[in-house]
Amino acid sequence: MAAKAMAGALGRAMLQRGWSLVSTRESGSSLRTQHVLYRAMGIGGIPTDEEQATGIEKMIMQAMKTGKDPFNMLKPKEYAGTKDDPHIVPSVTNKRLVGCVCEEDNTAVIWFWLHEGDAQRCPSCGAHYQLVPHHH
Amino acid sequence: MAHQAHAFHMVDPSPWPLTGATAALLMTSGLAIWFHFHTLTLLYLGLALLLLTMIQWWRDIIREGTFQGHHTPPVQKGLRYGMILFITSEVFFFLGFFWAFYHSSLAPTPELGGCWPPTGILPLDPFEVPLLNTAVLLASGVTVTWAHHSIMEGNRKEAIQALTLTIMLGFYFTALQAMEYYEAPFTIADGVYGTTFYVATGFHGLHVIIGSTFLAICLLRQIQYHFTSEHHFGFEAAAWYWHFVDVVWLFLYVSIYWWGS
């Protein structure tokens, strides 16, 4: 049963990340197969990023695992832009330049500085933007 | 921790671009001096400086990427673009020689006897060593793909075996081609046939040697645990280059060896 569960993508992903399947049988009971964490060096011999990544590559990898994107590598999330659901703008300092494309395909981008504190509104379309500073 | 607010790599100041440019200067002027004054000193100096530049520059890249972790996803993406663009430029390089070949062979001039192969030229039998060479390179394409899958699956032993086999096949091709060059009944000086044949296959052979060297570096790095199952772009770049070398051979074989005989 466990073996069937591990045959899928999750099983492969776990095996890639240093988990290994170990079967044990205690006297009198049936076979028990469970996952044990080994370093990939122990099974295949090639390390994984999990084990060996270093520096800023590692920092980014670990941040992305928790859903964070400290260097804005991904597309910004979509928000309604209303007072209750403002556009969240992450920043490394207490202000950041925002360029608002008020309507799709607008060629005139509305640029303004977004400061720490209360949400500000785009001077053209009124969409709400909220700065969220976070320091490394 | 990181003292930068972005995921890119601002490279530390490096002397290798300057030494590389100096090497280029010494090699070009060295070639001219060799032509006119029959002395190879300047050329050798340039080649030595080039070799040292390549070793140290690429060594630094390995240090920055593998040991210092500067090769984040956007940086790696840039490296991929770079390798693709470089290989594309090499494709155009070879396109020129194919153009020259077809220009001369599609409408052979009266001086050649109005035929191709030209009068007096004994072309190599495409179904002898050239066909073996084709099989060798195609097989090496398979083994390099095997090596890649081994790396991705975390299988160290097979990765090393497959990569070693690929390099051995590359050497086998080079050895066979060297023997062919030695034994061939025509030389580079034998009219436009000799020119197009040896310049095109010669540059290809040089690229086989370059590709084999790149793969050999990857083998050394793989043995030293540089590659992870997810991040091994140096190997991927070498594999792309190797496939490119293979494809160029296929075009050479069909055009020059087969159709051209």
mmCIF file of C-alpha atoms in Angstrom:
data_model
loop_
_atom_site.group_PDB
_atom_site.id
_atom_site.type_symbol
_atom_site.label_atom_id
_atom_site.label_comp_id
_atom_site.label_asym_id
_atom_site.label_seq_id
_atom_site.Cartn_x
_atom_site.Cartn_y
_atom_site.Cartn_z
ATOM 1 C CA MET A 1 0.000 0.000 0.000
ATOM 2 C CA ALA A 2 2.758 2.401 0.975
ATOM 3 C CA ALA A 3 4.749 1.277 -2.042
ATOM 4 C CA LYS A 4 1.825 2.147 -4.320
ATOM 5 C CA ALA A 5 1.551 5.577 -2.707
ATOM 6 C CA MET A 6 5.222 6.196 -3.312
ATOM 7 C CA ALA A 7 5.033 5.256 -6.961
ATOM 8 C CA GLY A 8 3.573 8.637 -7.885
ATOM 9 C CA ALA A 9 5.123 12.085 -8.356
ATOM 10 C CA LEU A 10 5.212 12.737 -4.618
ATOM 11 C CA GLY A 11 7.154 9.559 -4.068
ATOM 12 C CA ARG A 12 9.676 10.495 -6.749
ATOM 13 C CA ALA A 13 9.998 13.988 -5.333
ATOM 14 C CA MET A 14 10.640 12.607 -1.873
ATOM 15 C CA LEU A 15 13.227 10.155 -3.193
ATOM 16 C CA GLN A 16 14.914 13.052 -4.947
ATOM 17 C CA ARG A 17 15.074 15.015 -1.760
ATOM 18 C CA GLY A 18 16.946 12.433 0.237
ATOM 19 C CA TRP A 19 14.073 10.346 1.546
ATOM 20 C CA SER A 20 14.438 6.631 1.150
ATOM 21 C CA LEU A 21 12.010 3.730 1.508
ATOM 22 C CA VAL A 22 12.943 1.268 4.202
ATOM 23 C CA SER A 23 10.999 -1.906 4.900
ATOM 24 C CA THR A 24 11.081 -3.518 8.302
ATOM 25 C CA ARG A 25 9.328 -6.504 9.745
ATOM 26 C CA GLU A 26 8.857 -6.860 13.451
ATOM 27 C CA SER A 27 8.420 -10.391 14.663
ATOM 28 C CA GLY A 28 4.885 -11.603 14.223
ATOM 29 C CA SER A 29 3.658 -8.529 12.358
ATOM 30 C CA SER A 30 3.414 -7.734 8.666
ATOM 31 C CA LEU A 31 5.898 -5.812 6.544
ATOM 32 C CA ARG A 32 6.057 -2.097 7.277
ATOM 33 C CA THR A 33 7.428 0.292 4.692
ATOM 34 C CA GLN A 34 8.186 3.841 5.735
ATOM 35 C CA HIS A 35 10.218 6.829 4.668
ATOM 36 C CA VAL A 36 13.611 7.509 6.216
ATOM 37 C CA LEU A 37 15.628 10.633 5.532
ATOM 38 C CA TYR A 38 19.049 9.885 4.079
ATOM 39 C CA ARG A 39 21.278 12.323 2.269
ATOM 40 C CA ALA A 40 21.187 11.627 -1.455
ATOM 41 C CA MET A 41 24.896 10.869 -1.100
ATOM 42 C CA GLY A 42 23.831 7.715 0.647
ATOM 43 C CA ILE A 43 21.593 6.386 -2.115
ATOM 44 C CA GLY A 44 22.455 7.772 -5.574
ATOM 45 C CA GLY A 45 25.609 9.671 -4.832
ATOM 46 C CA ILE A 46 24.661 12.960 -6.437
ATOM 47 C CA PRO A 47 23.832 15.730 -3.975
ATOM 48 C CA THR A 48 20.650 17.763 -4.217
ATOM 49 C CA ASP A 49 20.282 21.522 -4.077
ATOM 50 C CA GLU A 50 18.709 20.954 -0.666
ATOM 51 C CA GLU A 51 21.995 19.578 0.597
ATOM 52 C CA GLN A 52 24.502 21.604 -1.347
ATOM 53 C CA ALA A 53 23.126 24.955 -2.502
ATOM 54 C CA THR A 54 24.898 27.852 -0.881
ATOM 55 C CA GLY A 55 24.973 31.628 -0.746
ATOM 56 C CA ILE A 56 22.211 33.662 -2.281
ATOM 57 C CA GLU A 57 21.016 30.711 -4.388
ATOM 58 C CA LYS A 58 20.273 28.849 -1.147
ATOM 59 C CA MET A 59 18.669 31.879 0.411
ATOM 60 C CA ILE A 60 16.311 32.259 -2.528
ATOM 61 C CA MET A 61 15.558 28.520 -2.597
ATOM 62 C CA GLN A 62 14.619 28.497 1.092
ATOM 63 C CA ALA A 63 12.525 31.659 0.786
ATOM 64 C CA MET A 64 10.590 30.275 -2.166
ATOM 65 C CA LYS A 65 9.786 27.145 -0.188
ATOM 66 C CA THR A 66 7.948 29.283 2.367
ATOM 67 C CA GLY A 67 6.122 31.118 -0.395
ATOM 68 C CA LYS A 68 8.252 34.260 -0.126
ATOM 69 C CA ASP A 69 9.802 35.978 -3.153
ATOM 70 C CA PRO A 70 12.351 38.402 -1.690
ATOM 71 C CA PHE A 71 13.812 39.457 -5.034
ATOM 72 C CA ASN A 72 10.574 39.787 -6.985
ATOM 73 C CA MET A 73 11.526 37.013 -9.357
ATOM 74 C CA LEU A 74 7.901 36.109 -9.971
ATOM 75 C CA LYS A 75 5.047 38.141 -11.426
ATOM 76 C CA PRO A 76 3.396 40.339 -8.783
ATOM 77 C CA LYS A 77 0.265 38.946 -7.207
ATOM 78 C CA GLU A 78 -3.056 40.295 -8.390
ATOM 79 C CA TYR A 79 -5.140 42.401 -6.092
ATOM 80 C CA ALA A 80 -8.426 44.253 -6.563
ATOM 81 C CA GLY A 81 -6.802 47.585 -5.727
ATOM 82 C CA THR A 82 -9.683 48.647 -3.487
ATOM 83 C CA LYS A 83 -9.363 50.055 0.032
ATOM 84 C CA ASP A 84 -9.982 46.609 1.505
ATOM 85 C CA ASP A 85 -7.783 44.756 -0.996
ATOM 86 C CA PRO A 86 -4.974 47.147 -1.889
ATOM 87 C CA HIS A 87 -2.079 46.216 -4.158
ATOM 88 C CA ILE A 88 0.637 44.985 -1.809
ATOM 89 C CA VAL A 89 4.035 46.432 -2.758
ATOM 90 C CA PRO A 90 7.032 44.827 -1.037
ATOM 91 C CA SER A 91 10.084 47.012 -0.540
ATOM 92 C CA VAL A 92 13.587 46.781 0.894
ATOM 93 C CA THR A 93 13.454 50.361 2.147
ATOM 94 C CA ASN A 94 10.641 52.671 3.255
ATOM 95 C CA LYS A 95 9.634 53.797 -0.234
ATOM 96 C CA ARG A 96 9.360 52.301 -3.702
ATOM 97 C CA LEU A 97 8.512 53.597 -7.181
ATOM 98 C CA VAL A 98 5.185 52.306 -8.453
ATOM 99 C CA GLY A 99 4.128 52.390 -12.098
ATOM 100 C CA CYS A 100 0.354 52.036 -12.489
ATOM 101 C CA VAL A 101 -1.037 50.833 -15.822
ATOM 102 C CA CYS A 102 -4.513 52.011 -14.997
ATOM 103 C CA GLU A 103 -6.261 50.195 -17.799
ATOM 104 C CA GLU A 104 -4.935 47.299 -19.848
ATOM 105 C CA ASP A 105 -2.869 48.400 -22.843
ATOM 106 C CA ASN A 106 -2.477 51.976 -21.510
ATOM 107 C CA THR A 107 0.779 53.352 -22.839
ATOM 108 C CA ALA A 108 0.987 56.210 -20.336
ATOM 109 C CA VAL A 109 2.245 54.626 -17.138
ATOM 110 C CA ILE A 110 1.501 56.631 -13.989
ATOM 111 C CA TRP A 111 4.646 56.761 -11.856
ATOM 112 C CA PHE A 112 4.711 57.799 -8.210
ATOM 113 C CA TRP A 113 6.650 57.143 -5.018
ATOM 114 C CA LEU A 114 4.858 54.891 -2.550
ATOM 115 C CA HIS A 115 5.813 55.642 1.055
ATOM 116 C CA GLU A 116 5.626 53.636 4.239
ATOM 117 C CA GLY A 117 2.439 54.125 6.211
ATOM 118 C CA ASP A 118 -1.149 54.425 4.991
ATOM 119 C CA ALA A 119 -2.074 53.152 1.551
ATOM 120 C CA GLN A 120 -1.789 55.691 -1.259
ATOM 121 C CA ARG A 121 -3.954 55.981 -4.352
ATOM 122 C CA CYS A 122 -2.939 56.276 -7.984
ATOM 123 C CA PRO A 123 -3.449 59.913 -9.003
ATOM 124 C CA SER A 124 -5.098 58.794 -12.213
ATOM 125 C CA CYS A 125 -7.312 55.777 -11.524
ATOM 126 C CA GLY A 126 -7.439 55.812 -7.742
ATOM 127 C CA ALA A 127 -6.237 52.233 -7.199
ATOM 128 C CA HIS A 128 -4.936 51.630 -3.673
ATOM 129 C CA TYR A 129 -1.301 50.669 -3.071
ATOM 130 C CA GLN A 130 0.177 49.616 0.273
ATOM 131 C CA LEU A 131 3.924 49.518 0.897
ATOM 132 C CA VAL A 132 5.154 46.534 2.912
ATOM 133 C CA PRO A 133 8.765 47.114 3.841
ATOM 134 C CA HIS A 134 10.885 44.104 4.764
ATOM 135 C CA HIS A 135 14.587 44.221 5.401
ATOM 136 C CA HIS A 136 17.009 41.385 4.603
ATOM 137 C CA MET B 1 23.746 37.166 4.326
ATOM 138 C CA ALA B 2 23.206 38.867 0.964
ATOM 139 C CA HIS B 3 23.899 42.572 0.867
ATOM 140 C CA GLN B 4 22.101 43.065 -2.423
ATOM 141 C CA ALA B 5 18.441 43.795 -3.093
ATOM 142 C CA HIS B 6 18.278 41.737 -6.282
ATOM 143 C CA ALA B 7 18.888 38.188 -7.456
ATOM 144 C CA PHE B 8 21.498 39.033 -10.076
ATOM 145 C CA HIS B 9 25.256 38.678 -9.946
ATOM 146 C CA MET B 10 27.397 41.807 -9.885
ATOM 147 C CA VAL B 11 30.727 40.193 -10.714
ATOM 148 C CA ASP B 12 33.833 41.272 -8.824
ATOM 149 C CA PRO B 13 36.492 43.101 -10.891
ATOM 150 C CA SER B 14 38.510 40.602 -12.902
ATOM 151 C CA PRO B 15 41.685 40.781 -14.987
ATOM 152 C CA TRP B 16 40.708 37.991 -17.377
ATOM 153 C CA PRO B 17 38.851 40.087 -19.963
ATOM 154 C CA LEU B 18 41.997 42.201 -20.307
ATOM 155 C CA THR B 19 44.309 39.203 -20.575
ATOM 156 C CA GLY B 20 41.904 37.658 -23.086
ATOM 157 C CA ALA B 21 41.924 40.795 -25.213
ATOM 158 C CA THR B 22 45.717 40.909 -24.994
ATOM 159 C CA ALA B 23 45.851 37.277 -26.072
ATOM 160 C CA ALA B 24 43.670 38.118 -29.070
ATOM 161 C CA LEU B 25 46.051 40.926 -30.005
ATOM 162 C CA LEU B 26 49.114 38.691 -29.649
ATOM 163 C CA MET B 27 47.527 35.875 -31.664
ATOM 164 C CA THR B 28 46.465 38.083 -34.569
ATOM 165 C CA SER B 29 49.709 40.002 -34.777
ATOM 166 C CA GLY B 30 51.602 36.780 -34.083
ATOM 167 C CA LEU B 31 49.929 35.190 -37.091
ATOM 168 C CA ALA B 32 50.924 38.135 -39.287
ATOM 169 C CA ILE B 33 54.508 38.025 -37.986
ATOM 170 C CA TRP B 34 54.624 34.290 -38.690
ATOM 171 C CA PHE B 35 53.443 34.828 -42.248
ATOM 172 C CA HIS B 36 56.018 37.492 -42.997
ATOM 173 C CA PHE B 37 59.009 36.747 -40.795
ATOM 174 C CA HIS B 38 58.713 32.981 -40.174
ATOM 175 C CA THR B 39 58.854 33.209 -36.386
ATOM 176 C CA LEU B 40 56.191 31.700 -34.123
ATOM 177 C CA THR B 41 57.146 33.322 -30.814
ATOM 178 C CA LEU B 42 54.422 35.966 -30.665
ATOM 179 C CA LEU B 43 51.770 33.472 -31.745
ATOM 180 C CA TYR B 44 52.816 30.987 -29.072
ATOM 181 C CA LEU B 45 52.771 33.762 -26.479
ATOM 182 C CA GLY B 46 49.224 34.636 -27.513
ATOM 183 C CA LEU B 47 48.092 31.002 -27.362
ATOM 184 C CA ALA B 48 49.646 30.546 -23.932
ATOM 185 C CA LEU B 49 47.952 33.681 -22.633
ATOM 186 C CA LEU B 50 44.665 32.499 -24.153
ATOM 187 C CA LEU B 51 44.939 29.144 -22.405
ATOM 188 C CA LEU B 52 45.709 30.772 -19.066
ATOM 189 C CA THR B 53 42.834 33.222 -19.515
ATOM 190 C CA MET B 54 40.320 30.480 -20.252
ATOM 191 C CA ILE B 55 41.452 28.326 -17.331
ATOM 192 C CA GLN B 56 41.311 31.142 -14.804
ATOM 193 C CA TRP B 57 38.149 32.797 -16.082
ATOM 194 C CA TRP B 58 36.109 29.610 -16.126
ATOM 195 C CA ARG B 59 37.673 28.514 -12.816
ATOM 196 C CA ASP B 60 36.390 31.782 -11.328
ATOM 197 C CA ILE B 61 32.907 31.155 -12.743
ATOM 198 C CA ILE B 62 32.872 27.733 -11.097
ATOM 199 C CA ARG B 63 33.955 29.339 -7.828
ATOM 200 C CA GLU B 64 31.245 32.001 -8.086
ATOM 201 C CA GLY B 65 28.479 29.570 -9.024
ATOM 202 C CA THR B 66 29.156 26.289 -7.270
ATOM 203 C CA PHE B 67 31.100 27.466 -4.228
ATOM 204 C CA GLN B 68 29.613 30.897 -3.565
ATOM 205 C CA GLY B 69 26.041 30.353 -4.733
ATOM 206 C CA HIS B 70 25.801 33.384 -7.022
ATOM 207 C CA HIS B 71 24.024 31.439 -9.792
ATOM 208 C CA THR B 72 20.448 32.106 -8.786
ATOM 209 C CA PRO B 73 17.576 31.246 -11.170
ATOM 210 C CA PRO B 74 17.721 34.554 -13.081
ATOM 211 C CA VAL B 75 21.504 34.293 -13.361
ATOM 212 C CA GLN B 76 21.228 30.750 -14.635
ATOM 213 C CA LYS B 77 18.619 31.879 -17.153
ATOM 214 C CA GLY B 78 21.080 34.481 -18.426
ATOM 215 C CA LEU B 79 23.765 31.836 -18.774
ATOM 216 C CA ARG B 80 21.360 29.685 -20.769
ATOM 217 C CA TYR B 81 20.562 32.554 -23.117
ATOM 218 C CA GLY B 82 24.286 33.169 -23.463
ATOM 219 C CA MET B 83 25.102 29.603 -24.421
ATOM 220 C CA ILE B 84 22.230 29.452 -26.903
ATOM 221 C CA LEU B 85 23.330 32.702 -28.529
ATOM 222 C CA PHE B 86 26.926 31.495 -28.709
ATOM 223 C CA ILE B 87 25.936 28.211 -30.333
ATOM 224 C CA THR B 88 23.725 30.163 -32.753
ATOM 225 C CA SER B 89 26.713 32.283 -33.742
ATOM 226 C CA GLU B 90 28.683 29.087 -34.354
ATOM 227 C CA VAL B 91 25.874 27.787 -36.550
ATOM 228 C CA PHE B 92 26.259 30.879 -38.708
ATOM 229 C CA PHE B 93 30.016 30.335 -38.761
ATOM 230 C CA PHE B 94 29.525 26.892 -40.284
ATOM 231 C CA LEU B 95 26.773 28.149 -42.554
ATOM 232 C CA GLY B 96 29.416 30.220 -44.298
ATOM 233 C CA PHE B 97 31.515 27.180 -45.112
ATOM 234 C CA PHE B 98 28.511 25.247 -46.326
ATOM 235 C CA TRP B 99 27.663 28.198 -48.533
ATOM 236 C CA ALA B 100 31.178 28.093 -49.967
ATOM 237 C CA PHE B 101 30.899 24.363 -50.576
ATOM 238 C CA TYR B 102 27.563 24.560 -52.340
ATOM 239 C CA HIS B 103 28.614 27.614 -54.326
ATOM 240 C CA SER B 104 31.541 25.669 -55.748
ATOM 241 C CA SER B 105 29.906 22.270 -56.102
ATOM 242 C CA LEU B 106 26.492 23.116 -57.542
ATOM 243 C CA ALA B 107 27.970 24.840 -60.598
ATOM 244 C CA PRO B 108 31.472 23.427 -61.042
ATOM 245 C CA THR B 109 33.612 25.605 -63.279
ATOM 246 C CA PRO B 110 35.351 24.478 -66.501
ATOM 247 C CA GLU B 111 38.688 24.504 -64.656
ATOM 248 C CA LEU B 112 37.390 21.612 -62.574
ATOM 249 C CA GLY B 113 36.158 19.752 -65.599
ATOM 250 C CA GLY B 114 32.595 20.968 -65.184
ATOM 251 C CA CYS B 115 31.899 18.163 -62.741
ATOM 252 C CA TRP B 116 31.850 17.456 -59.020
ATOM 253 C CA PRO B 117 33.949 15.882 -57.620
ATOM 254 C CA PRO B 118 36.401 17.736 -59.884
ATOM 255 C CA THR B 119 38.486 15.831 -62.397
ATOM 256 C CA GLY B 120 41.332 13.970 -60.736
ATOM 257 C CA ILE B 121 39.866 14.060 -57.233
ATOM 258 C CA LEU B 122 39.323 10.664 -55.587
ATOM 259 C CA PRO B 123 36.752 11.366 -52.870
ATOM 260 C CA LEU B 124 36.626 9.282 -49.695
ATOM 261 C CA ASP B 125 34.058 6.488 -49.735
ATOM 262 C CA PRO B 126 31.194 7.800 -47.611
ATOM 263 C CA PHE B 127 30.281 4.296 -46.509
ATOM 264 C CA GLU B 128 33.643 3.521 -44.977
ATOM 265 C CA VAL B 129 35.247 5.508 -42.116
ATOM 266 C CA PRO B 130 32.934 8.532 -42.550
ATOM 267 C CA LEU B 131 29.930 6.310 -41.876
ATOM 268 C CA LEU B 132 31.636 4.863 -38.807
ATOM 269 C CA ASN B 133 32.309 8.424 -37.648
ATOM 270 C CA THR B 134 28.624 9.189 -38.048
ATOM 271 C CA ALA B 135 27.719 6.197 -35.907
ATOM 272 C CA VAL B 136 30.298 7.181 -33.298
ATOM 273 C CA LEU B 137 28.934 10.711 -32.938
ATOM 274 C CA LEU B 138 25.316 9.585 -32.891
ATOM 275 C CA ALA B 139 26.184 7.063 -30.182
ATOM 276 C CA SER B 140 27.932 9.789 -28.215
ATOM 277 C CA GLY B 141 24.729 11.836 -28.410
ATOM 278 C CA VAL B 142 22.919 8.940 -26.792
ATOM 279 C CA THR B 143 25.526 8.508 -24.050
ATOM 280 C CA VAL B 144 25.549 12.208 -23.183
ATOM 281 C CA THR B 145 21.759 12.095 -22.829
ATOM 282 C CA TRP B 146 22.141 9.017 -20.636
ATOM 283 C CA ALA B 147 24.616 10.974 -18.511
ATOM 284 C CA HIS B 148 22.160 13.854 -18.172
ATOM 285 C CA HIS B 149 19.337 11.622 -17.025
ATOM 286 C CA SER B 150 21.680 9.914 -14.581
ATOM 287 C CA ILE B 151 22.559 13.261 -13.047
ATOM 288 C CA MET B 152 18.924 14.296 -12.788
ATOM 289 C CA GLU B 153 18.061 11.010 -11.155
ATOM 290 C CA GLY B 154 20.923 11.309 -8.673
ATOM 291 C CA ASN B 155 22.815 8.306 -9.992
ATOM 292 C CA ARG B 156 26.491 9.170 -9.565
ATOM 293 C CA LYS B 157 28.007 5.932 -10.845
ATOM 294 C CA GLU B 158 26.071 5.901 -14.105
ATOM 295 C CA ALA B 159 26.594 9.624 -14.641
ATOM 296 C CA ILE B 160 30.346 9.118 -14.483
ATOM 297 C CA GLN B 161 30.199 6.029 -16.688
ATOM 298 C CA ALA B 162 28.042 7.657 -19.365
ATOM 299 C CA LEU B 163 30.071 10.852 -19.416
ATOM 300 C CA THR B 164 33.321 8.883 -19.676
ATOM 301 C CA LEU B 165 31.889 6.848 -22.547
ATOM 302 C CA THR B 166 30.840 10.038 -24.326
ATOM 303 C CA ILE B 167 34.337 11.476 -24.056
ATOM 304 C CA MET B 168 35.889 8.221 -25.253
ATOM 305 C CA LEU B 169 33.622 8.232 -28.299
ATOM 306 C CA GLY B 170 34.670 11.818 -28.954
ATOM 307 C CA PHE B 171 38.333 10.802 -28.853
ATOM 308 C CA TYR B 172 37.588 7.833 -31.105
ATOM 309 C CA PHE B 173 36.045 10.201 -33.676
ATOM 310 C CA THR B 174 39.066 12.499 -33.507
ATOM 311 C CA ALA B 175 41.491 9.598 -33.889
ATOM 312 C CA LEU B 176 39.571 8.170 -36.863
ATOM 313 C CA GLN B 177 39.362 11.561 -38.522
ATOM 314 C CA ALA B 178 43.079 12.178 -37.974
ATOM 315 C CA MET B 179 43.822 8.864 -39.640
ATOM 316 C CA GLU B 180 41.520 9.782 -42.531
ATOM 317 C CA TYR B 181 43.335 13.106 -42.946
ATOM 318 C CA TYR B 182 46.677 11.284 -43.054
ATOM 319 C CA GLU B 183 45.513 8.658 -45.529
ATOM 320 C CA ALA B 184 43.415 10.834 -47.848
ATOM 321 C CA PRO B 185 44.535 10.988 -51.495
ATOM 322 C CA PHE B 186 43.870 14.749 -51.689
ATOM 323 C CA THR B 187 45.132 17.728 -49.690
ATOM 324 C CA ILE B 188 43.817 21.171 -48.770
ATOM 325 C CA ALA B 189 45.775 22.543 -51.730
ATOM 326 C CA ASP B 190 43.925 20.369 -54.243
ATOM 327 C CA GLY B 191 41.674 22.984 -55.739
ATOM 328 C CA VAL B 192 38.403 24.175 -54.338
ATOM 329 C CA TYR B 193 37.461 20.587 -53.451
ATOM 330 C CA GLY B 194 40.369 20.298 -51.061
ATOM 331 C CA THR B 195 39.748 23.755 -49.659
ATOM 332 C CA THR B 196 36.067 23.270 -48.913
ATOM 333 C CA PHE B 197 36.605 19.743 -47.613
ATOM 334 C CA TYR B 198 39.434 20.453 -45.189
ATOM 335 C CA VAL B 199 38.297 23.866 -43.984
ATOM 336 C CA ALA B 200 34.774 22.630 -43.209
ATOM 337 C CA THR B 201 35.759 19.257 -41.714
ATOM 338 C CA GLY B 202 38.814 20.812 -40.084
ATOM 339 C CA PHE B 203 36.828 23.414 -38.190
ATOM 340 C CA HIS B 204 34.368 20.701 -37.277
ATOM 341 C CA GLY B 205 37.189 18.559 -35.898
ATOM 342 C CA LEU B 206 38.397 21.520 -33.857
ATOM 343 C CA HIS B 207 34.915 21.854 -32.415
ATOM 344 C CA VAL B 208 34.902 18.142 -31.554
ATOM 345 C CA ILE B 209 38.128 18.678 -29.613
ATOM 346 C CA ILE B 210 36.676 21.740 -27.876
ATOM 347 C CA GLY B 211 33.480 19.841 -27.062
ATOM 348 C CA SER B 212 35.388 16.833 -25.745
ATOM 349 C CA THR B 213 37.445 19.138 -23.530
ATOM 350 C CA PHE B 214 34.299 20.796 -22.190
ATOM 351 C CA LEU B 215 32.821 17.362 -21.419
ATOM 352 C CA ALA B 216 36.072 16.290 -19.762
ATOM 353 C CA ILE B 217 35.916 19.314 -17.459
ATOM 354 C CA CYS B 218 32.330 18.339 -16.641
ATOM 355 C CA LEU B 219 33.495 14.803 -15.822
ATOM 356 C CA LEU B 220 36.079 16.151 -13.389
ATOM 357 C CA ARG B 221 33.466 18.404 -11.811
ATOM 358 C CA GLN B 222 30.936 15.582 -11.576
ATOM 359 C CA ILE B 223 33.535 13.401 -9.833
ATOM 360 C CA GLN B 224 34.159 16.238 -7.399
ATOM 361 C CA TYR B 225 30.458 16.573 -6.550
ATOM 362 C CA HIS B 226 29.976 20.013 -8.108
ATOM 363 C CA PHE B 227 26.677 19.137 -9.797
ATOM 364 C CA THR B 228 23.385 18.625 -7.991
ATOM 365 C CA SER B 229 20.457 16.728 -9.425
ATOM 366 C CA GLU B 230 18.626 20.016 -10.038
ATOM 367 C CA HIS B 231 21.435 22.463 -10.796
ATOM 368 C CA HIS B 232 24.070 21.377 -13.305
ATOM 369 C CA PHE B 233 24.013 23.971 -16.022
ATOM 370 C CA GLY B 234 27.712 23.568 -16.890
ATOM 371 C CA PHE B 235 26.931 20.022 -17.913
ATOM 372 C CA GLU B 236 23.831 21.066 -19.849
ATOM 373 C CA ALA B 237 25.844 23.665 -21.747
ATOM 374 C CA ALA B 238 28.458 21.028 -22.636
ATOM 375 C CA ALA B 239 25.724 18.642 -23.767
ATOM 376 C CA TRP B 240 24.083 21.325 -25.943
ATOM 377 C CA TYR B 241 27.458 22.085 -27.515
ATOM 378 C CA TRP B 242 28.066 18.398 -28.097
ATOM 379 C CA HIS B 243 24.693 17.936 -29.825
ATOM 380 C CA PHE B 244 25.482 20.966 -31.986
ATOM 381 C CA VAL B 245 28.812 19.364 -32.996
ATOM 382 C CA ASP B 246 26.935 16.167 -33.834
ATOM 383 C CA VAL B 247 24.381 17.991 -35.996
ATOM 384 C CA VAL B 248 27.115 19.865 -37.890
ATOM 385 C CA TRP B 249 28.746 16.513 -38.642
ATOM 386 C CA LEU B 250 25.468 15.132 -39.988
ATOM 387 C CA PHE B 251 25.207 18.065 -42.389
ATOM 388 C CA LEU B 252 28.875 17.657 -43.349
ATOM 389 C CA TYR B 253 28.417 13.969 -43.941
ATOM 390 C CA VAL B 254 25.312 14.321 -46.091
ATOM 391 C CA SER B 255 26.576 17.353 -48.067
ATOM 392 C CA ILE B 256 30.310 16.896 -48.511
ATOM 393 C CA TYR B 257 30.951 13.209 -47.988
ATOM 394 C CA TRP B 258 27.829 11.715 -49.515
ATOM 395 C CA TRP B 259 26.233 14.114 -52.011
ATOM 396 C CA GLY B 260 29.663 15.575 -52.789
ATOM 397 C CA SER B 261 31.053 12.240 -53.918
#
